Amino acid sequence: MPTLSKRTENFTDSVIRRMTRISNQYGAVNLSQGFPDFEPPRELLDRLAQVTKEDFHQYSITWGAQNFREALAEKQSRLMGRKIDPDGEIVVTCGSTEAMMAAMMTVTNPGDKVIVFSPFYENYGADTILSGAEPIYVPLYPPEFNFNSEELEAAFKQKPKALILCNPSNPCGKVFTYDELKNIADLAEKYDTFVITDEVYEHIVYEPYKHTYFASLPGMWERTISCSSLSKTYSITGWRLGYIIAPRNIIEVAKKVHDFLTVGAAAPLQEAAVTGLRFGDDYYKELQAKYTEKRDLFLRGLDDIGISHTVPQGAYYILLDISEFGYKSDLEFCEVLARDVGVGAVPGSSFFREDVNHLIRLHFAKKNETLYEALNRLENIRKKIVKL
Ligand code: GLN
């Protein structure tokens, strides 16, 4: 038999998605893969029901339905402080997962280097492998997960084609400050590098932190490929609606990459989601308040149990320190946690380039009752998990 492709040789399956399967197997409260267990906004579901009876069952325009792009352009123009052209500066994709992949394939050649901050969302590793690029990792140092500007410049000196910026950041919950973004922007300019953003948690930011769109920094529009999605903002991770916003010359190419990868995102879902894109500011304020309540509830519960953890500034993930249990493998710890305590988590090692195995990631995008149930189970963690 011929051999399979070289590019997939070093691939593992996604540990995040694997942990969902393991959680289901043990009937654990699944706080591993980040998705809500509460309903999306009623208006979206009502519109979806109507859409099934209307004429949206064939392909939409490959780079996104006109209606969707117009609504998105209006919303993002407001937020990004720049008039975005729905026809020339947007590609609608199947989730931000495709947006990131298409962005990577649009700007990199095999062998190109790409800066990735560590810890990082595990897909970026796979994205670089699939596009043949080579990651240069730059550490973010806890507890604030700040980078060292000199280390970052040393990475830029290796002539990367792009830097991947996840802001607010999964899994560490960092919200990059304006000054940090400006530092990255100055280096991107100096070393003539693209910046590919993943801003799917743009609306999940806790006071007093604020999200700054990288593309809105002076001079950065031209070199930024902004990726995001509707998954987290409207609690519709299964709809797989994402997008790329970038200057016309980049979008021209991204449109082709996207077209040949997937042709297009689901037409009826795009149409139904327009309802969400047209929500007023109140919706985003309520979303922020809802997640703030969940974050605080969950952090309080963890403090009562006495497990040390990160305090997210944005996004909905917490890293817990499990050193006291003495496990060499955080993956093994997560399996035991799902089986014996009944809570699903993701091993921290799947996010870190460095040799880190004393952290696990939990998320709190769940109904309060689900979070209380998880906390009840975690109360017994020291009884149920024997220290090694
Ligand atoms: N972004 C979410 C996480 O980190 C879900 C990722 C996914 O499975 N697409 O858990």
GROMACS .gro file of C-alpha atoms and ligand atoms in nm:
model
  398
    1MET     CA    1   0.000   0.000   0.000
    2PRO     CA    2   0.121   0.355  -0.064
    3THR     CA    3   0.197   0.563   0.244
    4LEU     CA    4  -0.031   0.836   0.371
    5SER     CA    5   0.065   1.201   0.354
    6LYS     CA    6   0.378   1.319   0.535
    7ARG     CA    7   0.199   1.629   0.656
    8THR     CA    8  -0.033   1.424   0.876
    9GLU     CA    9   0.238   1.201   1.024
   10ASN     CA   10   0.279   1.408   1.338
   11PHE     CA   11  -0.088   1.473   1.385
   12THR     CA   12  -0.273   1.360   1.692
   13ASP     CA   13  -0.648   1.397   1.717
   14SER     CA   14  -0.769   1.711   1.896
   15VAL     CA   15  -0.729   1.654   2.271
   16ILE     CA   16  -1.007   1.907   2.334
   17ARG     CA   17  -1.256   1.711   2.125
   18ARG     CA   18  -1.124   1.380   2.265
   19MET     CA   19  -1.197   1.500   2.619
   20THR     CA   20  -1.560   1.564   2.521
   21ARG     CA   21  -1.587   1.200   2.411
   22ILE     CA   22  -1.422   1.081   2.734
   23SER     CA   23  -1.653   1.302   2.945
   24ASN     CA   24  -1.957   1.158   2.768
   25GLN     CA   25  -1.829   0.806   2.821
   26TYR     CA   26  -1.814   0.859   3.201
   27GLY     CA   27  -2.123   1.079   3.228
   28ALA     CA   28  -1.902   1.361   3.354
   29VAL     CA   29  -2.005   1.727   3.364
   30ASN     CA   30  -1.822   1.830   3.051
   31LEU     CA   31  -1.620   2.144   3.113
   32SER     CA   32  -1.357   2.046   2.857
   33GLN     CA   33  -1.450   2.157   2.504
   34GLY     CA   34  -1.572   2.515   2.526
   35PHE     CA   35  -1.937   2.535   2.427
   36PRO     CA   36  -2.252   2.641   2.614
   37ASP     CA   37  -2.529   2.415   2.740
   38PHE     CA   38  -2.777   2.702   2.743
   39GLU     CA   39  -2.996   2.806   2.451
   40PRO     CA   40  -2.900   3.060   2.188
   41PRO     CA   41  -3.111   3.378   2.185
   42ARG     CA   42  -3.477   3.294   2.117
   43GLU     CA   43  -3.491   3.541   1.823
   44LEU     CA   44  -3.230   3.340   1.635
   45LEU     CA   45  -3.415   3.014   1.687
   46ASP     CA   46  -3.747   3.165   1.579
   47ARG     CA   47  -3.586   3.306   1.268
   48LEU     CA   48  -3.423   2.969   1.198
   49ALA     CA   49  -3.765   2.801   1.211
   50GLN     CA   50  -3.902   3.053   0.959
   51VAL     CA   51  -3.601   3.020   0.734
   52THR     CA   52  -3.668   2.649   0.681
   53LYS     CA   53  -3.984   2.748   0.493
   54GLU     CA   54  -3.813   3.014   0.283
   55ASP     CA   55  -3.582   2.992  -0.013
   56PHE     CA   56  -3.241   2.941   0.150
   57HIS     CA   57  -3.170   2.577   0.076
   58GLN     CA   58  -2.912   2.608  -0.200
   59TYR     CA   59  -2.558   2.745  -0.196
   60SER     CA   60  -2.522   3.105  -0.095
   61ILE     CA   61  -2.259   3.318  -0.268
   62THR     CA   62  -1.938   3.133  -0.192
   63TRP     CA   63  -1.783   3.416   0.015
   64GLY     CA   64  -2.103   3.462   0.215
   65ALA     CA   65  -2.468   3.555   0.167
   66GLN     CA   66  -2.512   3.922   0.080
   67ASN     CA   67  -2.753   3.981   0.367
   68PHE     CA   68  -2.513   3.824   0.618
   69ARG     CA   69  -2.209   4.017   0.495
   70GLU     CA   70  -2.400   4.344   0.504
   71ALA     CA   71  -2.519   4.288   0.861
   72LEU     CA   72  -2.171   4.176   0.967
   73ALA     CA   73  -2.003   4.475   0.797
   74GLU     CA   74  -2.239   4.710   0.977
   75LYS     CA   75  -2.171   4.552   1.317
   76GLN     CA   76  -1.794   4.525   1.277
   77SER     CA   77  -1.760   4.875   1.126
   78ARG     CA   78  -1.917   5.006   1.444
   79LEU     CA   79  -1.681   4.804   1.665
   80MET     CA   80  -1.360   4.827   1.467
   81GLY     CA   81  -1.397   5.199   1.399
   82ARG     CA   82  -1.356   5.165   1.026
   83LYS     CA   83  -1.601   5.132   0.738
   84ILE     CA   84  -1.583   4.770   0.628
   85ASP     CA   85  -1.690   4.690   0.274
   86PRO     CA   86  -1.927   4.389   0.276
   87ASP     CA   87  -1.837   4.305  -0.085
   88GLY     CA   88  -1.461   4.334  -0.084
   89GLU     CA   89  -1.340   4.292   0.273
   90ILE     CA   90  -1.524   3.988   0.415
   91VAL     CA   91  -1.525   3.613   0.358
   92VAL     CA   92  -1.776   3.406   0.553
   93THR     CA   93  -1.634   3.068   0.652
   94CYS     CA   94  -1.734   2.744   0.826
   95GLY     CA   95  -1.642   2.859   1.175
   96SER     CA   96  -1.328   3.049   1.270
   97THR     CA   97  -1.151   2.713   1.241
   98GLU     CA   98  -1.179   2.743   0.863
   99ALA     CA   99  -1.115   3.118   0.879
  100MET     CA  100  -0.778   3.060   1.049
  101MET     CA  101  -0.682   2.779   0.812
  102ALA     CA  102  -0.780   2.985   0.507
  103ALA     CA  103  -0.589   3.284   0.647
  104MET     CA  104  -0.278   3.071   0.695
  105MET     CA  105  -0.304   2.930   0.344
  106THR     CA  106  -0.358   3.278   0.204
  107VAL     CA  107  -0.040   3.428   0.349
  108THR     CA  108   0.213   3.148   0.402
  109ASN     CA  109   0.424   2.928   0.178
  110PRO     CA  110   0.557   2.590   0.294
  111GLY     CA  111   0.867   2.659   0.504
  112ASP     CA  112   0.755   3.005   0.617
  113LYS     CA  113   0.776   3.080   0.986
  114VAL     CA  114   0.481   3.190   1.197
  115ILE     CA  115   0.496   3.331   1.551
  116VAL     CA  116   0.263   3.162   1.798
  117PHE     CA  117   0.234   3.265   2.162
  118SER     CA  118   0.243   2.977   2.409
  119PRO     CA  119   0.004   2.871   2.561
  120PHE     CA  120  -0.204   2.863   2.245
  121TYR     CA  121  -0.529   2.714   2.118
  122GLU     CA  122  -0.437   2.372   1.984
  123ASN     CA  123  -0.570   2.428   1.630
  124TYR     CA  124  -0.286   2.669   1.552
  125GLY     CA  125  -0.038   2.383   1.573
  126ALA     CA  126  -0.241   2.184   1.320
  127ASP     CA  127  -0.292   2.494   1.102
  128THR     CA  128   0.082   2.545   1.073
  129ILE     CA  129   0.140   2.176   0.994
  130LEU     CA  130  -0.135   2.169   0.728
  131SER     CA  131  -0.006   2.481   0.560
  132GLY     CA  132   0.355   2.362   0.581
  133ALA     CA  133   0.460   2.657   0.797
  134GLU     CA  134   0.694   2.635   1.092
  135PRO     CA  135   0.588   2.781   1.428
  136ILE     CA  136   0.821   2.997   1.638
  137TYR     CA  137   0.683   2.988   1.992
  138VAL     CA  138   0.704   3.289   2.222
  139PRO     CA  139   0.614   3.224   2.587
  140LEU     CA  140   0.349   3.413   2.779
  141TYR     CA  141   0.450   3.425   3.145
  142PRO     CA  142   0.196   3.362   3.422
  143PRO     CA  143   0.026   3.498   3.625
  144GLU     CA  144  -0.058   3.783   3.380
  145PHE     CA  145   0.064   3.588   3.079
  146ASN     CA  146   0.277   3.877   2.960
  147PHE     CA  147   0.533   3.836   2.686
  148ASN     CA  148   0.888   3.959   2.701
  149SER     CA  149   0.932   4.220   2.430
  150GLU     CA  150   1.293   4.119   2.363
  151GLU     CA  151   1.197   3.756   2.320
  152LEU     CA  152   0.924   3.864   2.082
  153GLU     CA  153   1.167   4.075   1.881
  154ALA     CA  154   1.410   3.781   1.867
  155ALA     CA  155   1.128   3.579   1.710
  156PHE     CA  156   1.058   3.858   1.459
  157LYS     CA  157   1.426   3.859   1.368
  158GLN     CA  158   1.379   3.508   1.231
  159LYS     CA  159   1.173   3.670   0.953
  160PRO     CA  160   0.831   3.518   1.016
  161LYS     CA  161   0.560   3.565   0.757
  162ALA     CA  162   0.289   3.609   1.018
  163LEU     CA  163   0.208   3.621   1.387
  164ILE     CA  164  -0.103   3.452   1.527
  165LEU     CA  165  -0.276   3.657   1.794
  166CYS     CA  166  -0.556   3.504   2.001
  167ASN     CA  167  -0.717   3.793   2.188
  168PRO     CA  168  -0.893   3.750   2.429
  169SER     CA  169  -0.683   3.446   2.472
  170ASN     CA  170  -0.774   3.078   2.494
  171PRO     CA  171  -0.671   2.909   2.727
  172CYS     CA  172  -0.505   3.168   2.957
  173GLY     CA  173  -0.781   3.434   2.955
  174LYS     CA  174  -0.543   3.716   2.875
  175VAL     CA  175  -0.678   4.036   2.722
  176PHE     CA  176  -0.387   4.211   2.552
  177THR     CA  177  -0.352   4.574   2.658
  178TYR     CA  178  -0.329   4.854   2.404
  179ASP     CA  179   0.041   4.895   2.483
  180GLU     CA  180   0.112   4.528   2.429
  181LEU     CA  181  -0.074   4.535   2.099
  182LYS     CA  182   0.115   4.848   1.999
  183ASN     CA  183   0.440   4.670   2.077
  184ILE     CA  184   0.335   4.382   1.848
  185ALA     CA  185   0.220   4.631   1.584
  186ASP     CA  186   0.553   4.816   1.585
  187LEU     CA  187   0.740   4.488   1.541
  188ALA     CA  188   0.502   4.371   1.267
  189GLU     CA  189   0.572   4.697   1.084
  190LYS     CA  190   0.947   4.688   1.144
  191TYR     CA  191   0.983   4.328   1.025
  192ASP     CA  192   0.707   4.350   0.764
  193THR     CA  193   0.491   4.069   0.900
  194PHE     CA  194   0.123   3.983   0.872
  195VAL     CA  195  -0.088   3.943   1.186
  196ILE     CA  196  -0.363   3.679   1.184
  197THR     CA  197  -0.604   3.733   1.471
  198ASP     CA  198  -0.843   3.497   1.640
  199GLU     CA  199  -1.094   3.721   1.816
  200VAL     CA  200  -1.380   3.481   1.881
  201TYR     CA  201  -1.407   3.598   2.245
  202GLU     CA  202  -1.426   3.966   2.145
  203HIS     CA  203  -1.750   4.010   2.342
  204ILE     CA  204  -1.649   3.802   2.645
  205VAL     CA  205  -1.428   4.045   2.836
  206TYR     CA  206  -1.452   4.126   3.208
  207GLU     CA  207  -1.436   4.470   3.368
  208PRO     CA  208  -1.211   4.664   3.374
  209TYR     CA  209  -1.051   4.503   3.068
  210LYS     CA  210  -1.139   4.613   2.715
  211HIS     CA  211  -1.100   4.442   2.384
  212THR     CA  212  -0.900   4.627   2.120
  213TYR     CA  213  -0.925   4.501   1.763
  214PHE     CA  214  -0.572   4.462   1.635
  215ALA     CA  215  -0.678   4.584   1.288
  216SER     CA  216  -0.785   4.914   1.446
  217LEU     CA  217  -0.431   5.006   1.555
  218PRO     CA  218  -0.264   5.278   1.347
  219GLY     CA  219  -0.125   5.131   1.026
  220MET     CA  220  -0.236   4.776   1.108
  221TRP     CA  221  -0.543   4.741   0.884
  222GLU     CA  222  -0.321   4.668   0.580
  223ARG     CA  223  -0.137   4.377   0.744
  224THR     CA  224  -0.408   4.223   0.965
  225ILE     CA  225  -0.626   3.927   0.877
  226SER     CA  226  -0.900   3.938   1.142
  227CYS     CA  227  -1.071   3.604   1.207
  228SER     CA  228  -1.371   3.554   1.429
  229SER     CA  229  -1.700   3.373   1.451
  230LEU     CA  230  -2.056   3.385   1.577
  231SER     CA  231  -2.012   3.066   1.783
  232LYS     CA  232  -1.936   3.217   2.122
  233THR     CA  233  -2.112   3.551   2.081
  234TYR     CA  234  -2.452   3.396   2.002
  235SER     CA  235  -2.399   3.054   2.166
  236ILE     CA  236  -2.423   2.873   1.830
  237THR     CA  237  -2.101   2.672   1.810
  238GLY     CA  238  -2.277   2.405   1.604
  239TRP     CA  239  -2.381   2.647   1.331
  240ARG     CA  240  -2.021   2.680   1.219
  241LEU     CA  241  -2.035   3.044   1.112
  242GLY     CA  242  -1.706   3.229   1.104
  243TYR     CA  243  -1.544   3.498   0.895
  244ILE     CA  244  -1.232   3.675   0.781
  245ILE     CA  245  -1.214   4.054   0.761
  246ALA     CA  246  -0.913   4.198   0.580
  247PRO     CA  247  -0.809   4.444   0.308
  248ARG     CA  248  -0.944   4.378  -0.041
  249ASN     CA  249  -0.617   4.239  -0.187
  250ILE     CA  250  -0.597   3.974   0.087
  251ILE     CA  251  -0.968   3.891   0.072
  252GLU     CA  252  -0.944   3.838  -0.307
  253VAL     CA  253  -0.710   3.543  -0.239
  254ALA     CA  254  -0.883   3.424   0.079
  255LYS     CA  255  -1.209   3.399  -0.118
  256LYS     CA  256  -1.048   3.150  -0.355
  257VAL     CA  257  -0.889   2.944  -0.076
  258HIS     CA  258  -1.223   2.930   0.104
  259ASP     CA  259  -1.416   2.847  -0.213
  260PHE     CA  260  -1.199   2.545  -0.288
  261LEU     CA  261  -1.189   2.431   0.075
  262THR     CA  262  -1.560   2.438   0.158
  263VAL     CA  263  -1.755   2.637  -0.109
  264GLY     CA  264  -1.950   2.807   0.164
  265ALA     CA  265  -2.109   2.820   0.506
  266ALA     CA  266  -2.463   2.683   0.546
  267ALA     CA  267  -2.705   2.920   0.371
  268PRO     CA  268  -3.009   2.881   0.603
  269LEU     CA  269  -2.792   2.932   0.910
  270GLN     CA  270  -2.634   3.246   0.766
  271GLU     CA  271  -2.979   3.387   0.701
  272ALA     CA  272  -3.104   3.305   1.052
  273ALA     CA  273  -2.790   3.450   1.212
  274VAL     CA  274  -2.849   3.790   1.050
  275THR     CA  275  -3.101   3.843   1.332
  276GLY     CA  276  -2.817   3.821   1.584
  277LEU     CA  277  -2.580   4.043   1.387
  278ARG     CA  278  -2.848   4.311   1.395
  279PHE     CA  279  -2.886   4.305   1.776
  280GLY     CA  280  -2.821   4.635   1.952
  281ASP     CA  281  -2.552   4.705   2.210
  282ASP     CA  282  -2.773   4.581   2.494
  283TYR     CA  283  -2.730   4.224   2.379
  284TYR     CA  284  -2.351   4.242   2.418
  285LYS     CA  285  -2.380   4.412   2.757
  286GLU     CA  286  -2.609   4.135   2.878
  287LEU     CA  287  -2.375   3.870   2.742
  288GLN     CA  288  -2.088   4.028   2.931
  289ALA     CA  289  -2.294   4.047   3.252
  290LYS     CA  290  -2.400   3.683   3.215
  291TYR     CA  291  -2.043   3.560   3.171
  292THR     CA  292  -1.917   3.782   3.452
  293GLU     CA  293  -2.167   3.618   3.685
  294LYS     CA  294  -2.060   3.272   3.572
  295ARG     CA  295  -1.693   3.353   3.607
  296ASP     CA  296  -1.735   3.492   3.957
  297LEU     CA  297  -1.957   3.204   4.068
  298PHE     CA  298  -1.710   2.949   3.941
  299LEU     CA  299  -1.400   3.123   4.079
  300ARG     CA  300  -1.564   3.154   4.421
  301GLY     CA  301  -1.644   2.783   4.417
  302LEU     CA  302  -1.286   2.694   4.326
  303ASP     CA  303  -1.155   2.922   4.601
  304ASP     CA  304  -1.380   2.748   4.853
  305ILE     CA  305  -1.237   2.415   4.746
  306GLY     CA  306  -0.891   2.565   4.769
  307ILE     CA  307  -0.750   2.489   4.424
  308SER     CA  308  -0.528   2.760   4.282
  309HIS     CA  309  -0.625   2.889   3.941
  310THR     CA  310  -0.590   3.167   3.688
  311VAL     CA  311  -0.835   3.459   3.687
  312PRO     CA  312  -0.945   3.521   3.330
  313GLN     CA  313  -0.965   3.878   3.200
  314GLY     CA  314  -1.156   3.752   2.899
  315ALA     CA  315  -1.286   3.433   2.729
  316TYR     CA  316  -1.431   3.157   2.949
  317TYR     CA  317  -1.146   2.932   3.054
  318ILE     CA  318  -0.965   2.877   3.382
  319LEU     CA  319  -0.637   2.694   3.429
  320LEU     CA  320  -0.622   2.494   3.754
  321ASP     CA  321  -0.302   2.393   3.923
  322ILE     CA  322  -0.301   2.019   3.995
  323SER     CA  323   0.062   1.988   4.115
  324GLU     CA  324  -0.051   1.869   4.460
  325PHE     CA  325  -0.175   1.540   4.307
  326GLY     CA  326   0.170   1.452   4.178
  327TYR     CA  327   0.062   1.325   3.836
  328LYS     CA  328   0.333   1.317   3.568
  329SER     CA  329   0.070   1.308   3.296
  330ASP     CA  330  -0.203   1.570   3.298
  331LEU     CA  331  -0.387   1.364   3.035
  332GLU     CA  332  -0.402   1.072   3.276
  333PHE     CA  333  -0.517   1.310   3.551
  334CYS     CA  334  -0.800   1.436   3.327
  335GLU     CA  335  -0.912   1.080   3.258
  336VAL     CA  336  -0.919   1.004   3.631
  337LEU     CA  337  -1.100   1.333   3.695
  338ALA     CA  338  -1.370   1.246   3.441
  339ARG     CA  339  -1.403   0.888   3.568
  340ASP     CA  340  -1.377   0.930   3.945
  341VAL     CA  341  -1.485   1.288   4.012
  342GLY     CA  342  -1.718   1.323   3.714
  343VAL     CA  343  -1.584   1.648   3.567
  344GLY     CA  344  -1.440   1.679   3.215
  345ALA     CA  345  -1.130   1.899   3.171
  346VAL     CA  346  -0.859   1.947   2.908
  347PRO     CA  347  -0.495   1.871   2.995
  348GLY     CA  348  -0.292   2.191   2.994
  349SER     CA  349  -0.011   2.025   2.798
  350SER     CA  350  -0.222   2.044   2.483
  351PHE     CA  351  -0.185   2.424   2.492
  352PHE     CA  352   0.175   2.473   2.597
  353ARG     CA  353   0.488   2.443   2.390
  354GLU     CA  354   0.686   2.426   2.715
  355ASP     CA  355   0.693   2.108   2.922
  356VAL     CA  356   0.390   2.190   3.136
  357ASN     CA  357   0.185   1.914   3.292
  358HIS     CA  358   0.059   2.059   3.618
  359LEU     CA  359  -0.235   2.253   3.470
  360ILE     CA  360  -0.579   2.156   3.346
  361ARG     CA  361  -0.833   2.375   3.169
  362LEU     CA  362  -1.199   2.404   3.269
  363HIS     CA  363  -1.454   2.631   3.106
  364PHE     CA  364  -1.760   2.796   3.254
  365ALA     CA  365  -1.986   2.853   2.952
  366LYS     CA  366  -2.255   2.652   3.122
  367LYS     CA  367  -2.586   2.703   3.302
  368ASN     CA  368  -2.533   2.804   3.665
  369GLU     CA  369  -2.686   2.473   3.775
  370THR     CA  370  -2.430   2.284   3.566
  371LEU     CA  371  -2.151   2.486   3.724
  372TYR     CA  372  -2.285   2.417   4.074
  373GLU     CA  373  -2.302   2.046   3.992
  374ALA     CA  374  -1.941   2.053   3.872
  375LEU     CA  375  -1.833   2.239   4.188
  376ASN     CA  376  -2.018   1.987   4.408
  377ARG     CA  377  -1.829   1.708   4.241
  378LEU     CA  378  -1.498   1.894   4.262
  379GLU     CA  379  -1.544   1.937   4.636
  380ASN     CA  380  -1.458   1.568   4.666
  381ILE     CA  381  -1.153   1.587   4.445
  382ARG     CA  382  -0.907   1.518   4.726
  383LYS     CA  383  -1.112   1.223   4.849
  384LYS     CA  384  -1.157   1.072   4.504
  385ILE     CA  385  -0.815   1.127   4.350
  386VAL     CA  386  -0.532   0.961   4.532
  387LYS     CA  387  -0.214   1.163   4.536
  388LEU     CA  388   0.072   0.987   4.358
  389GLN     N1  389  -1.269   2.686   2.127
  389GLN     C1  390  -1.327   2.580   2.205
  389GLN     C2  391  -1.225   2.522   2.300
  389GLN     O1  392  -1.113   2.564   2.305
  389GLN     C3  393  -1.386   2.473   2.118
  389GLN     C4  394  -1.295   2.432   2.012
  389GLN     C5  395  -1.353   2.338   1.916
  389GLN     O2  396  -1.369   2.224   1.951
  389GLN     N2  397  -1.379   2.383   1.795
  389GLN     O3  398  -1.258   2.432   2.373
   0.00000   0.00000   0.00000
